[in-house]
Amino acid sequence: MITREQMQRARDWAWQAAKKSGLVLKDVEQDQIEVADFGLSRLDQVGAQILTLEANAWVSIKVLILSPWQLEPQHRHPPCAAEGYPGKTEVLRCWWGRLFHYHEGLETGSPQARPSEEDRDYLTVWNETVLRPADQLTLAPNTWHWFQAGPEGAVVWTISSRATEAVDQWMDPRIRRTTVIAS
Ligand code: ZN
């Protein structure tokens, strides 16, 4: 849960960061930035500001704007057998700042992420890729991954096949994808 004031502050920060990064956006898009705390009520540590530019049955185009050291918890995008959908294939392309990304594979020694102790138990994949501007990564469906912004924050494009937020699986059972705004 976050307060309306926290949400507004995060949105304002994200808007300024996005513009500073050189993204060209319409003014109306400021109010479309979603502030997600993943239900943990620690927005500075765990969360994301997400501008969705397109989401249809085939593609999803979003910009993630992360504050310094903000972490998106470990998750995967499962298949939907009934529809013959293999799950979301996700492309992350760093536009500004730095993103420390972790996925399945050989564990990286001395990783650069700094998750809080409270989150560490639910981060089980540690194959690190550091994304700097113009670095890009393609994630296969249904593979575990998580990421954390570097010290300046990060602006990252995420271009994928159909988004599956309602069925995405999170390693941490405390996660709730819908953010509750305190009234
Ligand atoms: Zn993902």
XYZ file of N, CA and C and ligand atoms in Angstrom:
550
model
N 0.840 -1.191 0.000
C 0.000 0.000 0.000
C 0.882 1.252 0.000
N 0.499 2.208 -0.792
C 1.206 3.497 -0.774
C 0.172 4.605 -0.635
N 0.623 5.745 -0.167
C -0.302 6.882 -0.047
C -0.407 7.578 -1.405
N -1.437 8.366 -1.539
C -1.618 9.122 -2.774
C -0.413 10.053 -3.000
N 0.069 10.601 -1.887
C 1.213 11.511 -1.974
C 2.470 10.768 -2.455
N 2.670 9.569 -1.924
C 3.825 8.765 -2.383
C 3.707 8.469 -3.865
N 2.481 8.127 -4.277
C 2.272 7.798 -5.687
C 2.601 9.010 -6.557
N 2.105 10.167 -6.133
C 2.305 11.370 -6.928
C 3.784 11.740 -6.998
N 4.447 11.582 -5.859
C 5.873 11.909 -5.817
C 6.654 10.978 -6.754
N 6.331 9.697 -6.720
C 7.028 8.721 -7.579
C 6.751 9.012 -9.052
N 5.508 9.386 -9.328
C 5.133 9.683 -10.712
C 5.859 10.930 -11.210
N 5.913 11.953 -10.348
C 6.600 13.190 -10.735
C 8.088 12.923 -10.979
N 8.672 12.134 -10.087
C 10.101 11.827 -10.236
C 10.330 11.081 -11.552
N 9.461 10.114 -11.816
C 9.606 9.295 -13.027
C 9.461 10.153 -14.281
N 8.539 11.064 -14.230
C 8.308 11.948 -15.375
C 9.556 12.783 -15.667
N 10.109 13.365 -14.609
C 11.325 14.176 -14.785
C 12.479 13.312 -15.282
N 12.611 12.124 -14.720
C 13.701 11.232 -15.126
C 13.542 10.826 -16.589
N 12.309 10.535 -16.984
C 12.063 10.119 -18.372
C 12.425 11.250 -19.334
N 12.026 12.480 -18.964
C 12.326 13.603 -19.851
C 13.823 13.897 -19.887
N 14.445 13.828 -18.703
C 15.888 14.054 -18.624
C 16.656 13.029 -19.465
N 16.078 11.839 -19.572
C 16.744 10.768 -20.317
C 16.646 10.970 -21.826
N 15.844 11.959 -22.245
C 15.723 12.236 -23.672
C 14.502 11.629 -24.325
N 13.666 10.938 -23.541
C 12.422 10.418 -24.122
C 11.518 11.584 -24.479
N 10.856 11.490 -25.604
C 9.890 12.511 -26.002
C 8.505 11.951 -25.724
N 7.784 12.621 -24.832
C 6.480 12.109 -24.398
C 5.445 13.220 -24.479
N 4.194 12.820 -24.573
C 3.109 13.799 -24.534
C 2.788 14.116 -23.076
N 2.387 15.358 -22.800
C 2.089 15.746 -21.416
C 1.051 14.833 -20.767
N 0.055 14.413 -21.542
C -1.007 13.580 -20.956
C -0.462 12.242 -20.443
N 0.718 11.880 -20.928
C 1.256 10.579 -20.528
C 1.793 10.582 -19.090
N 1.991 11.771 -18.530
C 2.456 11.822 -17.137
C 1.472 11.104 -16.206
N 0.189 11.381 -16.394
C -0.821 10.774 -15.518
C -1.044 9.301 -15.822
N -0.451 8.820 -16.893
C -0.616 7.400 -17.229
C 0.494 6.530 -16.649
N 1.433 7.169 -15.965
C 2.520 6.373 -15.367
C 1.961 5.625 -14.160
N 2.049 4.307 -14.232
C 1.586 3.475 -13.118
C 2.708 3.373 -12.078
N 2.336 3.545 -10.838
C 3.309 3.361 -9.751
C 2.975 2.037 -9.076
N 3.916 1.093 -9.115
C 3.666 -0.251 -8.571
C 4.563 -0.480 -7.359
N 3.969 -0.882 -6.261
C 4.795 -1.226 -5.078
C 4.830 -2.736 -4.850
N 4.204 -3.489 -5.738
C 4.144 -4.954 -5.665
C 3.617 -5.449 -4.324
N 2.836 -4.578 -3.685
C 2.168 -4.971 -2.440
C 3.054 -4.989 -1.214
N 4.302 -4.543 -1.357
C 5.220 -4.652 -0.215
C 5.348 -3.348 0.582
N 4.769 -2.269 0.069
C 4.746 -0.987 0.806
C 6.150 -0.455 1.112
N 7.095 -0.796 0.251
C 8.465 -0.252 0.390
C 8.895 0.255 -0.981
N 8.164 1.248 -1.463
C 8.307 1.689 -2.854
C 9.746 2.071 -3.214
N 10.465 2.692 -2.277
C 11.838 3.101 -2.597
C 12.732 1.889 -2.856
N 12.414 0.775 -2.183
C 13.244 -0.426 -2.331
C 12.716 -1.367 -3.408
N 11.410 -1.558 -3.398
C 10.795 -2.534 -4.306
C 9.645 -1.842 -5.026
N 9.769 -1.728 -6.332
C 8.695 -1.065 -7.065
C 9.137 -0.710 -8.467
N 8.226 -0.064 -9.182
C 8.545 0.379 -10.540
C 7.525 1.432 -10.949
N 7.981 2.347 -11.796
C 7.081 3.283 -12.445
C 6.986 2.827 -13.905
N 5.766 2.607 -14.361
C 5.589 1.933 -15.646
C 4.667 2.774 -16.542
N 5.194 3.140 -17.698
C 4.363 3.823 -18.689
C 4.051 2.828 -19.799
N 2.779 2.457 -19.910
C 2.369 1.505 -20.946
C 1.929 2.295 -22.174
N 2.629 2.079 -23.286
C 2.315 2.809 -24.515
C 1.391 2.007 -25.415
N 1.457 0.678 -25.262
C 0.580 -0.187 -26.056
C 0.501 -1.544 -25.367
N -0.692 -2.100 -25.329
C -0.853 -3.460 -24.799
C -2.058 -4.049 -25.510
N -1.810 -4.952 -26.432
C -2.911 -5.611 -27.124
C -2.676 -7.119 -27.106
N -3.427 -7.842 -27.862
C -3.355 -9.304 -27.803
C -2.036 -9.858 -28.343
N -1.266 -9.005 -29.002
C -0.032 -9.485 -29.632
C 1.232 -8.884 -29.020
N 1.196 -7.549 -28.810
C 2.419 -6.894 -28.346
C 2.149 -5.994 -27.143
N 3.217 -5.721 -26.430
C 3.152 -4.809 -25.304
C 4.400 -3.931 -25.341
N 4.205 -2.632 -25.236
C 5.324 -1.692 -25.270
C 5.236 -0.828 -24.014
N 6.240 -0.918 -23.211
C 6.250 -0.173 -21.949
C 7.604 0.461 -21.736
N 7.604 1.514 -20.920
C 8.856 2.091 -20.437
C 8.865 1.941 -18.928
N 9.916 1.324 -18.407
C 10.086 1.215 -16.962
C 11.004 2.341 -16.516
N 10.560 3.066 -15.517
C 11.385 4.154 -14.990
C 11.624 3.827 -13.516
N 12.861 3.475 -13.220
C 13.181 2.988 -11.878
C 14.028 4.015 -11.140
N 13.698 4.236 -9.880
C 14.494 5.154 -9.067
C 15.768 4.419 -8.612
N 16.739 5.161 -8.090
C 18.002 4.522 -7.708
C 17.786 3.300 -6.815
N 18.335 2.202 -7.219
C 18.324 0.925 -6.497
C 16.942 0.315 -6.350
N 15.969 0.803 -7.080
C 14.624 0.206 -7.000
C 14.656 -1.182 -7.651
N 13.998 -2.122 -7.001
C 14.081 -3.536 -7.409
C 12.729 -4.042 -7.897
N 12.732 -4.752 -9.017
C 11.533 -5.484 -9.433
C 11.766 -6.948 -9.070
N 10.887 -7.501 -8.241
C 11.138 -8.832 -7.679
C 11.131 -9.943 -8.732
N 11.602 -11.102 -8.288
C 11.749 -12.244 -9.199
C 10.385 -12.767 -9.659
N 10.267 -12.943 -10.961
C 9.000 -13.390 -11.540
C 9.254 -14.129 -12.847
N 8.187 -14.764 -13.345
C 8.248 -15.367 -14.684
C 6.888 -15.253 -15.349
N 6.915 -15.392 -16.661
C 5.707 -15.195 -17.472
C 5.298 -16.554 -18.030
N 4.328 -17.210 -17.404
C 4.004 -18.607 -17.735
C 3.209 -18.736 -19.037
N 3.198 -19.952 -19.568
C 2.407 -20.194 -20.782
C 0.918 -20.274 -20.461
N 0.114 -20.136 -21.495
C -1.320 -20.391 -21.365
C -1.649 -21.514 -22.353
N -1.724 -22.732 -21.809
C -1.888 -23.908 -22.666
C -3.189 -23.842 -23.453
N -4.244 -23.369 -22.805
C -5.558 -23.329 -23.456
C -5.527 -22.508 -24.739
N -4.693 -21.473 -24.733
C -4.615 -20.600 -25.911
C -3.418 -20.942 -26.792
N -2.642 -21.928 -26.382
C -1.442 -22.251 -27.148
C -0.410 -21.129 -27.093
N -0.466 -20.339 -26.028
C 0.464 -19.204 -25.886
C 1.641 -19.643 -25.025
N 2.864 -19.539 -25.544
C 4.015 -20.070 -24.793
C 4.411 -19.223 -23.590
N 3.790 -18.060 -23.433
C 4.206 -17.135 -22.386
C 4.872 -15.939 -23.018
N 5.041 -14.909 -22.236
C 5.558 -13.655 -22.770
C 7.056 -13.741 -23.044
N 7.446 -13.441 -24.264
C 8.856 -13.207 -24.581
C 9.105 -11.726 -24.373
N 10.121 -11.417 -23.606
C 10.321 -10.035 -23.157
C 11.678 -9.521 -23.617
N 11.664 -8.355 -24.238
C 12.920 -7.700 -24.618
C 13.097 -6.486 -23.714
N 14.225 -6.417 -23.053
C 14.554 -5.252 -22.239
C 15.674 -4.501 -22.947
N 15.482 -3.216 -23.138
C 16.539 -2.408 -23.742
C 16.775 -1.179 -22.877
N 17.975 -1.077 -22.374
C 18.282 0.049 -21.486
C 18.409 1.322 -22.318
N 17.766 2.352 -21.832
C 17.766 3.641 -22.533
C 18.620 4.658 -21.785
N 18.603 4.556 -20.465
C 19.323 5.523 -19.622
C 19.642 4.877 -18.282
N 20.752 5.255 -17.696
C 21.119 4.702 -16.389
C 21.703 3.307 -16.540
N 21.516 2.511 -15.508
C 22.060 1.149 -15.509
C 21.046 0.207 -14.894
N 20.984 -0.998 -15.436
C 20.089 -2.015 -14.891
C 20.904 -3.272 -14.618
N 20.818 -3.745 -13.379
C 21.448 -5.010 -13.022
C 20.372 -6.074 -13.130
N 20.556 -6.962 -14.107
C 19.510 -7.942 -14.417
C 19.998 -9.346 -14.074
N 19.100 -10.174 -13.538
C 19.457 -11.536 -13.102
C 18.477 -12.542 -13.670
N 19.028 -13.617 -14.207
C 18.167 -14.658 -14.743
C 18.789 -16.018 -14.471
N 18.102 -17.047 -14.956
C 18.562 -18.403 -14.719
C 19.910 -18.619 -15.411
N 20.748 -19.454 -14.811
C 22.065 -19.702 -15.384
C 23.104 -19.689 -14.296
N 24.351 -19.731 -14.710
C 25.456 -19.794 -13.766
C 25.450 -18.571 -12.852
N 25.566 -18.792 -11.557
C 25.560 -17.685 -10.603
C 26.795 -16.805 -10.791
N 26.584 -15.497 -10.822
C 27.689 -14.554 -10.999
C 28.313 -14.255 -9.633
N 29.622 -14.349 -9.546
C 30.293 -13.991 -8.301
C 30.289 -12.472 -8.144
N 30.220 -11.979 -6.919
C 30.209 -10.536 -6.633
C 29.230 -9.758 -7.505
N 27.947 -10.096 -7.446
C 26.969 -9.357 -8.240
C 26.845 -7.919 -7.761
N 26.355 -7.060 -8.673
C 26.311 -5.631 -8.340
C 25.015 -5.195 -7.673
N 23.986 -6.011 -7.722
C 22.720 -5.641 -7.077
C 22.891 -5.622 -5.562
N 22.035 -4.838 -4.922
C 22.070 -4.742 -3.457
C 20.662 -4.873 -2.900
N 20.062 -6.045 -3.042
C 18.704 -6.200 -2.490
C 18.730 -6.143 -0.968
N 17.620 -5.729 -0.381
C 17.557 -5.678 1.079
C 17.426 -7.102 1.612
N 17.766 -7.273 2.863
C 17.701 -8.603 3.487
C 16.299 -9.194 3.363
N 15.292 -8.338 3.484
C 13.901 -8.798 3.432
C 13.536 -9.446 2.102
N 14.257 -9.083 1.055
C 13.912 -9.570 -0.284
C 14.804 -10.717 -0.750
N 15.938 -10.865 -0.107
C 16.973 -11.797 -0.574
C 16.489 -13.250 -0.689
N 15.638 -13.659 0.274
C 15.186 -15.059 0.280
C 14.424 -15.429 -0.988
N 13.868 -14.445 -1.638
C 13.014 -14.709 -2.797
C 13.719 -14.392 -4.107
N 15.034 -14.221 -4.035
C 15.828 -13.985 -5.239
C 16.753 -15.187 -5.390
N 16.395 -16.078 -6.281
C 17.111 -17.365 -6.364
C 17.917 -17.523 -7.644
N 17.759 -16.611 -8.593
C 18.554 -16.700 -9.828
C 19.539 -15.531 -9.848
N 20.790 -15.828 -10.130
C 21.848 -14.833 -9.945
C 22.816 -14.769 -11.131
N 22.322 -15.069 -12.318
C 23.171 -14.906 -13.505
C 23.030 -13.454 -13.963
N 24.077 -12.680 -13.778
C 23.988 -11.226 -13.948
C 24.293 -10.764 -15.358
N 23.455 -9.825 -15.824
C 23.768 -9.059 -17.029
C 23.605 -7.589 -16.660
N 24.628 -6.806 -16.881
C 24.523 -5.375 -16.611
C 24.143 -4.681 -17.912
N 23.005 -3.987 -17.889
C 22.553 -3.283 -19.086
C 22.844 -1.793 -18.938
N 23.578 -1.279 -19.903
C 23.811 0.160 -20.005
C 23.053 0.647 -21.237
N 22.943 1.960 -21.441
C 22.166 2.441 -22.582
C 22.555 1.739 -23.890
N 21.521 1.294 -24.598
C 21.615 0.567 -25.876
C 21.944 -0.903 -25.691
N 22.125 -1.364 -24.454
C 22.256 -2.806 -24.233
C 20.859 -3.408 -24.178
N 20.746 -4.618 -24.685
C 19.434 -5.246 -24.868
C 19.520 -6.724 -24.541
N 18.409 -7.222 -23.996
C 18.362 -8.605 -23.537
C 17.002 -9.182 -23.927
N 16.998 -10.419 -24.430
C 15.725 -11.081 -24.741
C 15.526 -12.244 -23.790
N 14.390 -12.253 -23.105
C 14.104 -13.277 -22.105
C 13.086 -14.263 -22.643
N 13.430 -15.535 -22.585
C 12.509 -16.577 -23.036
C 11.323 -16.650 -22.081
N 10.164 -17.096 -22.582
C 8.991 -17.231 -21.713
C 9.273 -18.171 -20.543
N 8.579 -17.908 -19.443
C 8.548 -18.832 -18.305
C 9.916 -19.056 -17.664
N 10.814 -18.081 -17.789
C 12.101 -18.192 -17.100
C 12.140 -17.132 -15.997
N 12.683 -17.536 -14.835
C 12.733 -16.612 -13.701
C 13.710 -15.470 -13.971
N 13.323 -14.273 -13.576
C 14.221 -13.128 -13.694
C 13.800 -12.025 -12.727
N 14.740 -11.165 -12.404
C 14.476 -9.988 -11.576
C 15.548 -8.968 -11.896
N 15.328 -7.727 -11.459
C 16.338 -6.712 -11.747
C 16.273 -5.572 -10.759
N 17.371 -4.829 -10.735
C 17.471 -3.671 -9.850
C 18.171 -2.555 -10.607
N 17.673 -1.330 -10.423
C 18.321 -0.178 -11.064
C 19.629 0.120 -10.361
N 20.531 0.734 -11.092
C 21.804 1.165 -10.528
C 21.642 2.450 -9.720
N 22.758 3.045 -9.316
C 22.727 4.189 -8.403
C 22.044 5.448 -8.940
N 21.931 5.579 -10.269
C 21.256 6.783 -10.806
C 19.801 6.494 -11.146
N 19.395 5.234 -11.017
C 18.090 4.834 -11.525
C 18.258 4.308 -12.934
N 17.139 4.020 -13.592
C 17.227 3.479 -14.953
C 15.932 3.760 -15.712
N 16.087 3.983 -16.998
C 14.939 4.047 -17.904
C 15.147 2.916 -18.913
N 14.166 2.030 -18.988
C 14.332 0.797 -19.758
C 13.087 0.551 -20.605
N 13.287 0.314 -21.881
C 12.183 -0.112 -22.740
C 11.890 -1.577 -22.482
N 10.619 -1.938 -22.417
C 10.285 -3.352 -22.419
C 9.246 -3.606 -23.489
N 9.712 -4.362 -24.466
C 8.905 -4.649 -25.647
C 8.707 -6.153 -25.676
N 7.464 -6.579 -25.698
C 7.232 -8.016 -25.517
C 6.035 -8.471 -26.338
N 5.892 -9.786 -26.382
C 4.631 -10.336 -26.863
C 3.578 -10.047 -25.779
N 2.389 -10.540 -25.963
C 1.267 -10.189 -25.074
C 1.649 -10.280 -23.600
N 1.389 -9.189 -22.884
C 1.657 -9.164 -21.439
C 0.635 -10.031 -20.718
N 1.090 -10.617 -19.603
C 0.247 -11.584 -18.895
C 0.212 -11.271 -17.395
N 0.109 -9.978 -17.070
C 0.246 -9.578 -15.658
C -0.642 -10.365 -14.697
N -1.845 -10.683 -15.120
C -2.782 -11.353 -14.211
C -2.323 -12.754 -13.814
N -1.501 -13.371 -14.646
C -1.065 -14.744 -14.338
C 0.440 -14.869 -14.109
N 1.153 -13.756 -14.178
C 2.597 -13.827 -13.922
C 2.838 -14.434 -12.541
N 3.907 -15.192 -12.447
C 4.213 -15.859 -11.171
C 5.359 -15.140 -10.472
N 5.185 -14.911 -9.168
C 6.172 -14.202 -8.365
C 6.757 -15.170 -7.343
N 8.040 -15.108 -7.168
C 8.696 -16.010 -6.217
C 8.270 -15.694 -4.780
N 8.116 -14.422 -4.476
C 7.765 -13.981 -3.124
C 6.244 -14.017 -2.975
N 5.726 -14.874 -2.092
C 4.268 -15.004 -1.978
C 3.583 -13.750 -1.417
N 4.377 -12.815 -0.904
C 3.778 -11.566 -0.379
C 3.399 -10.602 -1.505
N 3.887 -10.855 -2.703
C 3.684 -9.904 -3.806
C 2.223 -9.845 -4.225
N 1.743 -8.616 -4.400
C 0.439 -8.380 -5.005
C 0.669 -7.413 -6.157
N 0.260 -7.816 -7.351
C 0.594 -6.992 -8.508
C -0.215 -5.693 -8.571
N -1.391 -5.708 -7.971
C -2.209 -4.492 -7.990
C -1.852 -3.621 -6.782
N -1.489 -2.384 -7.063
C -1.099 -1.480 -5.984
C -2.334 -0.870 -5.333
N -2.370 -0.949 -4.015
C -3.464 -0.323 -3.267
C -3.021 1.084 -2.869
N -3.875 2.068 -3.176
C -3.583 3.455 -2.793
C -4.401 3.758 -1.538
N -3.714 4.147 -0.478
C -4.427 4.469 0.772
C -5.292 5.702 0.558
N -6.482 5.677 1.081
C -7.364 6.841 0.868
C -7.253 7.806 2.047
Zn 9.419 -10.026 -16.762
